[in-house]
XYZ file of C-alpha atoms in Angstrom:
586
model
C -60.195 -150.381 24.571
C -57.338 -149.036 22.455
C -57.693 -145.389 24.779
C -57.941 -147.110 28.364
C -54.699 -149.198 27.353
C -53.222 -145.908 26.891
C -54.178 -144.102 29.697
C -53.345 -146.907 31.735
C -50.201 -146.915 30.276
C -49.148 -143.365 30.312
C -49.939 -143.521 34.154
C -48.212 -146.525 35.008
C -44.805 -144.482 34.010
C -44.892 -142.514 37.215
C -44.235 -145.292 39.410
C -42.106 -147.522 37.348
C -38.695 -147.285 37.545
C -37.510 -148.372 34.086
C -41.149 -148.034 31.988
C -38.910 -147.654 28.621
C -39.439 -151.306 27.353
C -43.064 -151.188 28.209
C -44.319 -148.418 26.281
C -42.194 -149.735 23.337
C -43.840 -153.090 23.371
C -47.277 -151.453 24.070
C -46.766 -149.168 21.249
C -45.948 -152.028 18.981
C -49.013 -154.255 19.786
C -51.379 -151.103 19.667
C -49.777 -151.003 16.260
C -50.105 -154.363 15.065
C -53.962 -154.308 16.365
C -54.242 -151.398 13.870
C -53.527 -152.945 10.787
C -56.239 -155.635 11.153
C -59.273 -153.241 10.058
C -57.260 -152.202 7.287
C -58.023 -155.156 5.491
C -61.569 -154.662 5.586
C -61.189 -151.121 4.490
C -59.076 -152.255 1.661
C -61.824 -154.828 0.342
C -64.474 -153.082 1.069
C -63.918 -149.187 1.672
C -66.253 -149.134 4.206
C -67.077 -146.864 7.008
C -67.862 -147.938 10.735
C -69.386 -145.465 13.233
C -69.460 -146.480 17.213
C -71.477 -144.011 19.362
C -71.876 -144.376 23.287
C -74.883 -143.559 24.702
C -75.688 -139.676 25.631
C -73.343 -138.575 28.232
C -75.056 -134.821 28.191
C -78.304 -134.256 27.220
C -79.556 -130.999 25.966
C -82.925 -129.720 25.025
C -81.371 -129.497 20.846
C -78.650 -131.911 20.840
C -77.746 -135.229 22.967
C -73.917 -135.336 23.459
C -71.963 -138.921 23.322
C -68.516 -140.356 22.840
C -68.995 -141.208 18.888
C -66.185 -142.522 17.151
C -65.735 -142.892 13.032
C -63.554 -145.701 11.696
C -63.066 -144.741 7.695
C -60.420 -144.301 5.466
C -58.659 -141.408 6.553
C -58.734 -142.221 10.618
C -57.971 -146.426 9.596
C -55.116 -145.522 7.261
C -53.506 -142.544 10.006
C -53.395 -144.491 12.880
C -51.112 -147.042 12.206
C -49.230 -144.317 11.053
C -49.132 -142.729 14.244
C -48.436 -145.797 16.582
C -45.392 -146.734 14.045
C -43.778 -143.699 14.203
C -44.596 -142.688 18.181
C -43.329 -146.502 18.776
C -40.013 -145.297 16.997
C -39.654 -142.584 19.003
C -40.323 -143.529 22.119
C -37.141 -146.295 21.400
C -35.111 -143.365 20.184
C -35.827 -141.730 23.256
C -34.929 -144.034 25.595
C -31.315 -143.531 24.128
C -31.579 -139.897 23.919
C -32.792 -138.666 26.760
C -31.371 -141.251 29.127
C -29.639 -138.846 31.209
C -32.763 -137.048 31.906
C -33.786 -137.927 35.559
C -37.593 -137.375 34.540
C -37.524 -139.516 31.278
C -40.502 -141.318 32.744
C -42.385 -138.334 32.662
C -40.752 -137.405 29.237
C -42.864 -140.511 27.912
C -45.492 -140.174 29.332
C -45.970 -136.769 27.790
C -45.029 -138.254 24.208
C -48.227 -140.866 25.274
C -50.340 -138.430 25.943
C -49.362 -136.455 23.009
C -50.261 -139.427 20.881
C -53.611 -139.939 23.207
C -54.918 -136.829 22.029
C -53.988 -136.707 18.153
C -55.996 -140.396 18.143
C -59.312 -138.391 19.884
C -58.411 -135.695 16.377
C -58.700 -138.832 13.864
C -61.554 -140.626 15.153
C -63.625 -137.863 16.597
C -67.273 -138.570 15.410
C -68.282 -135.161 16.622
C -66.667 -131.403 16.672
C -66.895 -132.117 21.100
C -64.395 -134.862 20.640
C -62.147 -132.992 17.561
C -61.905 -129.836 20.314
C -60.975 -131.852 23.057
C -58.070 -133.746 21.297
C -57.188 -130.664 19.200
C -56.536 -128.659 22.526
C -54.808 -131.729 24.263
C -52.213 -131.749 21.704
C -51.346 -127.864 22.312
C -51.127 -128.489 25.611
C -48.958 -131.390 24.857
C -46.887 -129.512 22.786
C -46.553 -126.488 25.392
C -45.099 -128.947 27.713
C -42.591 -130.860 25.459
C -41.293 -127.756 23.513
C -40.315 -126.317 26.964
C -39.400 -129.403 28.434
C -35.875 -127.968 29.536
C -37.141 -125.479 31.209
C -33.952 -123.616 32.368
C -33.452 -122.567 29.050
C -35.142 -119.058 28.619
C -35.568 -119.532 24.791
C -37.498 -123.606 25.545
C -39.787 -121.178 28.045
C -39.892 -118.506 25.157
C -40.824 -121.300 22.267
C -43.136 -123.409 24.344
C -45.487 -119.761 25.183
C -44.870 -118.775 21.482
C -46.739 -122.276 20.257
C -49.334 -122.161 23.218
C -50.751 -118.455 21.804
C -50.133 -118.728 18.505
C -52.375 -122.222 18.470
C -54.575 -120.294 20.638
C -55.649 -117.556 17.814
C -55.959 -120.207 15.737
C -58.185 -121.930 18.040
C -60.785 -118.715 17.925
C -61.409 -119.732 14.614
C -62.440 -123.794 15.504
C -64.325 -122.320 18.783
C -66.631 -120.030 16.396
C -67.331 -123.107 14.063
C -68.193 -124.967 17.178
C -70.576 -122.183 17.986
C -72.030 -121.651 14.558
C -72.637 -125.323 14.209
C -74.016 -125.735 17.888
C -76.910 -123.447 16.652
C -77.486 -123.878 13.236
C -76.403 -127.073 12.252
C -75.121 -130.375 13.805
C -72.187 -131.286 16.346
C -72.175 -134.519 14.605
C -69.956 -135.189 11.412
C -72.115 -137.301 9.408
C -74.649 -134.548 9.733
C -72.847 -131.732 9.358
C -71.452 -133.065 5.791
C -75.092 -133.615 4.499
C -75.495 -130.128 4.944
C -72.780 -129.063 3.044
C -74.504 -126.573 0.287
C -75.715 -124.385 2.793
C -72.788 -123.962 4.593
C -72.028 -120.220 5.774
C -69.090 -118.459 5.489
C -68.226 -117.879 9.212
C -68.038 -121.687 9.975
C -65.622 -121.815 6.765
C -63.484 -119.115 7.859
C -63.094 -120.259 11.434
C -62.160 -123.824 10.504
C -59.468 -121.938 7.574
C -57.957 -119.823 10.918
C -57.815 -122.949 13.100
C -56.067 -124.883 10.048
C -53.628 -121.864 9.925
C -52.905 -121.617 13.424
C -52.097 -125.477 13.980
C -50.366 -125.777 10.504
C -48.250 -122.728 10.930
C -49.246 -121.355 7.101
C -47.576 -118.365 6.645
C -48.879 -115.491 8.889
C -48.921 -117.998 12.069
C -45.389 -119.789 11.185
C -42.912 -118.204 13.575
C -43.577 -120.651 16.333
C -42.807 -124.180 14.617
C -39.197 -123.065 14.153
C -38.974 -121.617 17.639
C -40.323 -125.353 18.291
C -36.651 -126.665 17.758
C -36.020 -125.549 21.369
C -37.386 -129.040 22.641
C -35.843 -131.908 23.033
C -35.125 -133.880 19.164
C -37.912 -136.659 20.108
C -40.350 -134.105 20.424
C -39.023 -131.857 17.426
C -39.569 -135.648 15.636
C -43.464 -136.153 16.667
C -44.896 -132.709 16.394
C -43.507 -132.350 12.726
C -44.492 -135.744 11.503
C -47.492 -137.420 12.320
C -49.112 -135.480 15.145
C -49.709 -131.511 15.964
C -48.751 -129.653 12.886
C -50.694 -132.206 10.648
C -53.743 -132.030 12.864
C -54.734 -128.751 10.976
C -54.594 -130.022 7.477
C -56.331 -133.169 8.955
C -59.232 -131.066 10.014
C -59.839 -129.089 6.392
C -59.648 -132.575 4.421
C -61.723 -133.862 6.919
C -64.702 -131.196 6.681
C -63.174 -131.003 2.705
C -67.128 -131.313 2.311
C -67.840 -127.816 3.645
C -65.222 -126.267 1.832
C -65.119 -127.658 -1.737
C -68.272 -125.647 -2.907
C -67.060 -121.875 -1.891
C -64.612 -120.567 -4.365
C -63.393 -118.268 -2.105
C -62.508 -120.626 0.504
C -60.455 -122.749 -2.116
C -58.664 -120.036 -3.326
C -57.735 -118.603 -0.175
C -56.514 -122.368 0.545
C -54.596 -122.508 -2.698
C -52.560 -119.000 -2.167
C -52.117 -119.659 1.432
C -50.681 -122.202 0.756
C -48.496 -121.757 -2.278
C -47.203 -118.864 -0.590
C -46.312 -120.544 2.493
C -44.254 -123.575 0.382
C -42.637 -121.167 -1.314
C -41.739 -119.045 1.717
C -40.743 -121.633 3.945
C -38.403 -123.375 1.102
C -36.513 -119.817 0.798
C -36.492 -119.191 4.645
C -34.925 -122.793 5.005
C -31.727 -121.721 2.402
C -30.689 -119.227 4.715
C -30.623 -121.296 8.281
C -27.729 -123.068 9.135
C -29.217 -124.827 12.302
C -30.128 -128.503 11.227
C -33.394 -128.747 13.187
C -34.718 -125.128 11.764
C -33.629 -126.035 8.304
C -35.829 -129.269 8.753
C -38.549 -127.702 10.224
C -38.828 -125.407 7.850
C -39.394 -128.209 5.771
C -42.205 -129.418 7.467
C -43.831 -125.749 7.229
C -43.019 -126.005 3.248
C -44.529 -129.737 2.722
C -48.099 -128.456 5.116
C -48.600 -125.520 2.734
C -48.271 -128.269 -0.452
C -51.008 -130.334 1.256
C -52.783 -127.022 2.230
C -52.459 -126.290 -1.860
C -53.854 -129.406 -2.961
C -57.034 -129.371 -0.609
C -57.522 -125.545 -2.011
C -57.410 -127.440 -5.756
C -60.002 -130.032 -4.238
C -58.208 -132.865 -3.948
C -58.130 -133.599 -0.303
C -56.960 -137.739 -0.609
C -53.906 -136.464 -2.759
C -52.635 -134.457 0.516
C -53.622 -136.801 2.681
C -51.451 -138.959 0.872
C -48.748 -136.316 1.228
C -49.789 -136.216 4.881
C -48.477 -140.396 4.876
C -46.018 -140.423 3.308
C -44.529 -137.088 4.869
C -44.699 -138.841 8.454
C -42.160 -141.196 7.958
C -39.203 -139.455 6.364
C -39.728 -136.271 8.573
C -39.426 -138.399 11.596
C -36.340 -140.054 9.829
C -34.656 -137.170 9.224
C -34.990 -135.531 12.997
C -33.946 -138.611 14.601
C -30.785 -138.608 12.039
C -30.423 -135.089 13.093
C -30.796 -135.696 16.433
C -28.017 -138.508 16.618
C -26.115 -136.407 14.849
C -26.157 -133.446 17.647
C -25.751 -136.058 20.188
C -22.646 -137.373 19.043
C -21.250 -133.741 18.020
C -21.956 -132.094 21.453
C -24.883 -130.525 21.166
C -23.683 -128.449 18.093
C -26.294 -128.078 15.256
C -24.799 -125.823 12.929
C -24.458 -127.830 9.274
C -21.191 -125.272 9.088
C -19.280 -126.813 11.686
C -19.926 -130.672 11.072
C -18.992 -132.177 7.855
C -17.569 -136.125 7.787
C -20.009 -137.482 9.158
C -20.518 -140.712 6.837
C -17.440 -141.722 7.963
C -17.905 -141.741 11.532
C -21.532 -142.636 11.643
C -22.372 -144.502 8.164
C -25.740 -146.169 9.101
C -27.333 -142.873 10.927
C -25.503 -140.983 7.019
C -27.014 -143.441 5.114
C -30.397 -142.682 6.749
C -30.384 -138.801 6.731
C -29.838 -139.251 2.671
C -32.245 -141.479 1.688
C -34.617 -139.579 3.997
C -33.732 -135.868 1.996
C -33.879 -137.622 -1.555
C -37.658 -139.046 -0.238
C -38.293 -135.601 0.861
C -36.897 -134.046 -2.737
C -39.573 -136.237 -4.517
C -36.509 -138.883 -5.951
C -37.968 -141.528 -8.277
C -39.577 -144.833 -6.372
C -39.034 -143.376 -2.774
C -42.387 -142.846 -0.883
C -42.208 -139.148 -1.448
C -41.904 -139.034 -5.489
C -45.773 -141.165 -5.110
C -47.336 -138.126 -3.719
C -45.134 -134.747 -4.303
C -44.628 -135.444 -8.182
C -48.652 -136.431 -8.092
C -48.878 -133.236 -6.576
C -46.909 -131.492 -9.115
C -48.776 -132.940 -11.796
C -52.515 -132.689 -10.695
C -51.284 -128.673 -10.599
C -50.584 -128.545 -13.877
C -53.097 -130.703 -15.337
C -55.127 -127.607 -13.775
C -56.965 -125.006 -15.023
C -56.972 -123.051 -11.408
C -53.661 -120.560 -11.095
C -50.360 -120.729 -12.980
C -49.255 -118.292 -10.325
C -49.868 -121.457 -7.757
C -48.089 -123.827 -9.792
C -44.868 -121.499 -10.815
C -44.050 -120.515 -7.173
C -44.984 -124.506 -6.105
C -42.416 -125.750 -8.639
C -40.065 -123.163 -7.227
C -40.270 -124.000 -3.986
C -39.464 -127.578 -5.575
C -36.542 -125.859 -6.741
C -35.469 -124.590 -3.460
C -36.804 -127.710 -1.513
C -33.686 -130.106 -3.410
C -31.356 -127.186 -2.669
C -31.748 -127.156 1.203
C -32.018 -131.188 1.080
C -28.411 -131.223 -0.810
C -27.174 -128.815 1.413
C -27.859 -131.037 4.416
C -26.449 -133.954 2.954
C -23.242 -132.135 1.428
C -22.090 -130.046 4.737
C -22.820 -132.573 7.470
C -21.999 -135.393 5.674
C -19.304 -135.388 3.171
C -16.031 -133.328 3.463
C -13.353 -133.056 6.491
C -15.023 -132.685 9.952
C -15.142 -129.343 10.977
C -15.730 -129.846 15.000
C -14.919 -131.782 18.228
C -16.200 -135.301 17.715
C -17.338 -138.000 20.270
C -19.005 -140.369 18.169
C -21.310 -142.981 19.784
C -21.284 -146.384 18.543
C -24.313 -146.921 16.739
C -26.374 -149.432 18.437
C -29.205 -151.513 18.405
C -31.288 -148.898 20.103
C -30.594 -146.418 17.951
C -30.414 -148.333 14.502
C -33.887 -150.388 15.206
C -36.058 -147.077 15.209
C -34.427 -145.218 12.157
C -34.337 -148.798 9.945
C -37.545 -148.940 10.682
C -38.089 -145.694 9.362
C -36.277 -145.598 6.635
C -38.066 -148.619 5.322
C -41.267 -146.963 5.427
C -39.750 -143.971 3.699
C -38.792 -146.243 0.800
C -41.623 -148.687 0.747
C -44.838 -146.517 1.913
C -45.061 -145.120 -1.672
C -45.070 -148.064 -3.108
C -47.677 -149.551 -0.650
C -50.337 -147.134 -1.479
C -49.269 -147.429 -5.083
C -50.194 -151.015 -4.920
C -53.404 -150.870 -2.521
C -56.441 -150.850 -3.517
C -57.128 -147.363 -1.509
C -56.323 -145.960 -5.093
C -57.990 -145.716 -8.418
C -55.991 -144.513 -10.621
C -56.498 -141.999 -13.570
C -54.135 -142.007 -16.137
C -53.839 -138.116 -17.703
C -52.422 -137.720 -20.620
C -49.585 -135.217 -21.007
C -46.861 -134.206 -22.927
C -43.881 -135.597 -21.852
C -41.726 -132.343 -20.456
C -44.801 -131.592 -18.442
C -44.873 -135.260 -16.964
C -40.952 -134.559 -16.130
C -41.198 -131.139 -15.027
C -41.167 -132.525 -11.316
C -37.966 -134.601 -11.570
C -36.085 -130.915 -13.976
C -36.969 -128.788 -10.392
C -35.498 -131.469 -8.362
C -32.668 -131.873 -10.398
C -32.086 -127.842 -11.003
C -32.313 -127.735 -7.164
C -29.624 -130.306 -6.392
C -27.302 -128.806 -9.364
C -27.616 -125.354 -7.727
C -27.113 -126.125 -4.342
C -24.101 -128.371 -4.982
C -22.579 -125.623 -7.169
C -23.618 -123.110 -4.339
C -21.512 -125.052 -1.374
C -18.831 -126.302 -3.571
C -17.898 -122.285 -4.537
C -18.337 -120.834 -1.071
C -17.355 -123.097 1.442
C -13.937 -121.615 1.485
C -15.144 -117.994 1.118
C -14.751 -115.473 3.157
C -17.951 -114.981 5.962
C -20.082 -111.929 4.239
C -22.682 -109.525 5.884
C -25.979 -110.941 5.224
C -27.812 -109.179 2.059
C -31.154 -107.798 3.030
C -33.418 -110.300 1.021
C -31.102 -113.363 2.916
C -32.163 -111.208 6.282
C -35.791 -110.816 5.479
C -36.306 -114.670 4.980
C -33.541 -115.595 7.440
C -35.996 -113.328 10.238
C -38.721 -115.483 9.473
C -39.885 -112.390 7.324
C -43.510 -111.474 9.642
C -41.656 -112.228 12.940
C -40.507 -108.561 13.811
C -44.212 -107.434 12.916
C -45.977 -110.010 15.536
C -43.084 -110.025 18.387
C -41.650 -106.290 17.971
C -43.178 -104.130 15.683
C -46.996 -105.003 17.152
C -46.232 -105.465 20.980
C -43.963 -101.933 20.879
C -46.761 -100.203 19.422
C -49.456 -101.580 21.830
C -47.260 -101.209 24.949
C -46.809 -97.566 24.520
C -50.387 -96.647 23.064
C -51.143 -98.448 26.678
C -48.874 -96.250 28.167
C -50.122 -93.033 27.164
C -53.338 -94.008 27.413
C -52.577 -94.747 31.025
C -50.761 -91.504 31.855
C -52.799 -88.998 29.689
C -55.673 -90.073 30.954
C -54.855 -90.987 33.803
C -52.686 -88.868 35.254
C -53.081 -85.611 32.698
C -56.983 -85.686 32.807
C -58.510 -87.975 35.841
C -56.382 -87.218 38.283
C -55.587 -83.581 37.668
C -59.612 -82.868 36.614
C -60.636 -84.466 39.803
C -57.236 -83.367 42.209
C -56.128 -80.028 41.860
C -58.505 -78.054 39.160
C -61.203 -79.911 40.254
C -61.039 -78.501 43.989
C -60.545 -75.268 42.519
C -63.507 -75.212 40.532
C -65.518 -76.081 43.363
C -63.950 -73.292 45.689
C -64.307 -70.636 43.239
C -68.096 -70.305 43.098
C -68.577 -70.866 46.610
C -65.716 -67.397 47.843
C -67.871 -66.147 45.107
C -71.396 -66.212 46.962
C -69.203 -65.067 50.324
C -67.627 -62.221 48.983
C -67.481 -59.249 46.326
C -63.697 -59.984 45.690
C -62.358 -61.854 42.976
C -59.377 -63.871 44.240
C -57.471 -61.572 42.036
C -54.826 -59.953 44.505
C -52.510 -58.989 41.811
C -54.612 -57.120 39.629
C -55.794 -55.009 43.311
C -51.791 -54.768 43.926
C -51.018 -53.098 40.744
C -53.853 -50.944 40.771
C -53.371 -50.302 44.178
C -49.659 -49.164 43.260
C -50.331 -47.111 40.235
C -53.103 -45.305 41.896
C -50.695 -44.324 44.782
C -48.032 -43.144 41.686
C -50.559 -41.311 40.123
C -51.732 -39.410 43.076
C -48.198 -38.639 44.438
C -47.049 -36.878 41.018
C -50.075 -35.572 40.403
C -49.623 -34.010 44.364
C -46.077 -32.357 43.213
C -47.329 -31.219 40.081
């Protein structure tokens, strides 16, 4: 029911003029449909399965629409429709000028459409279908404007780099097709004879969608889009679909040692790397989607340590202040005319104090600040690592990437926000339509934590620890905010310096010259000799030229005694005639 009211909905938008309130109010009663099976999950905990009958029928397997109603798909979608309902308001604001805004949401429907077919798939048929629909939903949205050659550049740039991710879930789908089960319930019986191909294509797919480090360049290049978009790809659909899929098949995974520890160093390294690439950017939307890369590889390190619910509850709690802070963001550039350098804003509180207020409560959440939704599940993160036994090397570059993570965060909220201005302002007065969606999500920011805390979704374990390790969290954070407010404060009136080469190398996104210059250079003149070596040098010549000449040669040959040698008969010719005449006068 919930599907057909959407499909109906996002195809209604061609033909109605002004569709913006009825999405909205769609949104928000799809939304307050979802809570009511919560309840029963919260009781109860249990699991509800709906299958259609077979649609294909095969001689091995019968195929059929199957969808799974447990914890992770009941707690999600509510999620989802909360947030994509505060967008689509934002939206209507932001991209009002647009003449295709109907289309615009109709594509941020669809996007939504296909990340619901990702939570409740029952079967890896369903999970493909949705997980390709939201590439090609993100293809379209990233290059929305497309006059701009870097939106064309950006959207291609997240359509292949998904797509070598998406080998990896197309051999799973293969290896399970024949020899195991399509269906989920199945497949996780047969978890302690899971092979490692199936395990590594579901880690590449993860990688590929969740832009771990390796596959990253193309959520940055993202930013090109219009800010609603930038707002729903980094929260609560695309990017999160890959980390959805490993704690979703967790099953498979948690027995291989391998497979966890390539999880864990994947994606320490990428938290790490992404918190140092987002110190150097200056660009708002890159320094926050950076952030997004950073938080994925903390939920990709906690379902390498085997605790798949703890980054789901990352996953949550994540949603909300991401979304917050890119609709802040986006206000922002709206009102400052399209600029989104932090350098050249500053002020802002002054002009815009509701939309300020937001941005910082959103950054502390994100920094893991005490009794915000984000201190529930990033200092729970923090401390699970180092109640472990696993890798210190994990947990020392995780609580440094803690470290850096409150140093971009300040560095937000001290250049764009406090200070003189530093550009051309025409604020906007902030209105209902504005104000509605971001209160909305800045309450969830504050309160989500504490929602789960109370819930009965969670039993919790009390660990003992000393008391420097149960703070160690909260030092990082604080460390990070001293630094970076130090940092500004000392070179904000500094002369502009040539970029060191370790700022460079994480400013470059590090592996992007390998993938975009070093790799396609190399390959595009191997091709080209290949193509005139061989082509020209050998084929053609071999079967032109030399080749007709090898084919004359034996035939004169059979005709004739002479050689085809006319200057070697010349010279002896002449010589001979020399000879003779001096020997004649001699």
């Amino acid at each position: 029911m919930t599907l057909t009211i959407f499909m109906s909905l996002a195809f209604s938008t061609l033909t109605k003029p002004k569709p913006h309130n009825k999405p909205k109010n769609t949104l928000l009663l799809m939304f307050l449909i979802s809570l009511m099976p919560i309840n029963l999950l919260l009781n109860n905990n249990h699991k509800l399965t709906l299958s259609s009958s077979p649609l294909i029928m095969t001689p091995t397997e019968n195929i059929s629409i199957s969808v799974t109603l447990d914890t992770l798909s009941l707690t999600f979608m509510p999620i989802t429709l909360f947030i994509t309902w505060s967008i689509t308001e934002f939206s209507a604001w932001y991209m009002k000028t647009d003449p295709n805004i109907n289309k615009f949401i109709k594509y941020l429907t669809m996007f939504l459409i296909a990340m619901i077919i990702i939570i409740t798939a029952n079967n890896m048929y369903q999970l493909f279908i949705g997980w390709e629909g939201v590439g090609i939903m993100s293809f379209l949205l990233i290059g929305w404007w497309s006059g701009r050659p870097n939106a064309n550049t950006a959207a291609l740039q997240a359509i292949i780099y998904n797509r070598v991710g998406d080998i990896g879930l197309i051999t799973t789908t293969a290896w399970l097709m024949s020899s195991s089960s399509m269906n989920m319930q199945e497949l996780l019986i047969q978890y302690e004879t899971t092979h490692i191909i199936p395990m590594l294509g579901i880690l590449a797919a993860a990688t590929g969608k969740s832009a771990q480090i390796g596959m990253h360049p193309w959520l940055p290049s993202a930013m090109e889009g219009p800010t609603p978009v930038s707002a729903l790809l980094h929260s609560s659909t695309m990017v999160v679909a890959g980390v959805f899929l490993l704690i979703r098949l967790q099953p498979i995974l948690h027995n291989s040692k391998n497979m966890t520890t390539t999880c864990l160093i994947l994606g320490a390294t990428t938290t790490v790397f992404a918190a140092a690439a987002a110190n150097t950017h200056t660009d708002i939307k890159k320094i926050i989607a950076l952030s997004t890369t950073s938080q994925l590889g903390l939920m990709m390190t906690m379902v390498g340590l085997n605790q798949p619910m703890l980054a789901f509850l990352h996953m949550t709690t994540h949603s909300f202040f991401k979304a917050l802070l890119f609709l802040c963001s986006g206000s922002f550039i709206h009102s400052l005319n399209n600029e989104q350098d932090v350098r050249k804003m500053g002020g802002l509180e002054k002009t815009m104090p509701m939309t300020a207020s937001f941005l910082t409560i959103a950054n502390l959440s994100l920094i893991g600040t005490p009794f915000l939704s984000g201190f529930y599940s990033k200092d729970t993160i923090i401390e699970t690592m180092t109640n472990s036994y696993t890798n210190s090397w994990t947990l020392t570059i995780t609580l440094m990437a803690t470290v850096m993570s409150a140093s971009y965060s300040m560095k937000i909220i001290l250049l764009t926000l406090t200070g003189h201005p530093r550009m051309n302002l025409s604020p906007h007065k902030e209105t209902n339509t504005i104000i509605y969606p971001l209160l909305r999500l800045m309450l969830m920011s504050v309160l989500a934590g504490t929602m789960t805390k109370i819930s009965t979704l969670q039993s919790a374990v009390v660990f003992t620890m000393p008391k420097t390790i149960k703070l160690t969290a909260l030092i990082a954070t604080m460390v990070g905010m001293t630094l970076s407010s130090d940092l500004i404060y000392t070179s904000i009136n500094s002369k502009p310096q040539t970029p060191n080469t370790l700022n460079t190398f994480f400013n470059q996104l590090a592996f992007f010259n390998t993938p975009h210059r070093s790799s396609s250079m190399n390959i595009l003149k191997t091709s080209q000799k290949i193509s005139t070596e061989l082509v020209d040098l050998w084929t053609l010549e071999n079967y032109g030229p030399k080749g007709l000449i090898n084919s004359l040669i034996p035939t004169i040959h059979l005709s004739t005694q002479q050689k085809n040698m006319i200057k070697n008969y010349m010279i002896t010719f002449t010589m001979t005639a020399l000879l003779s005449v001096t020997l004649m006068y001699i």
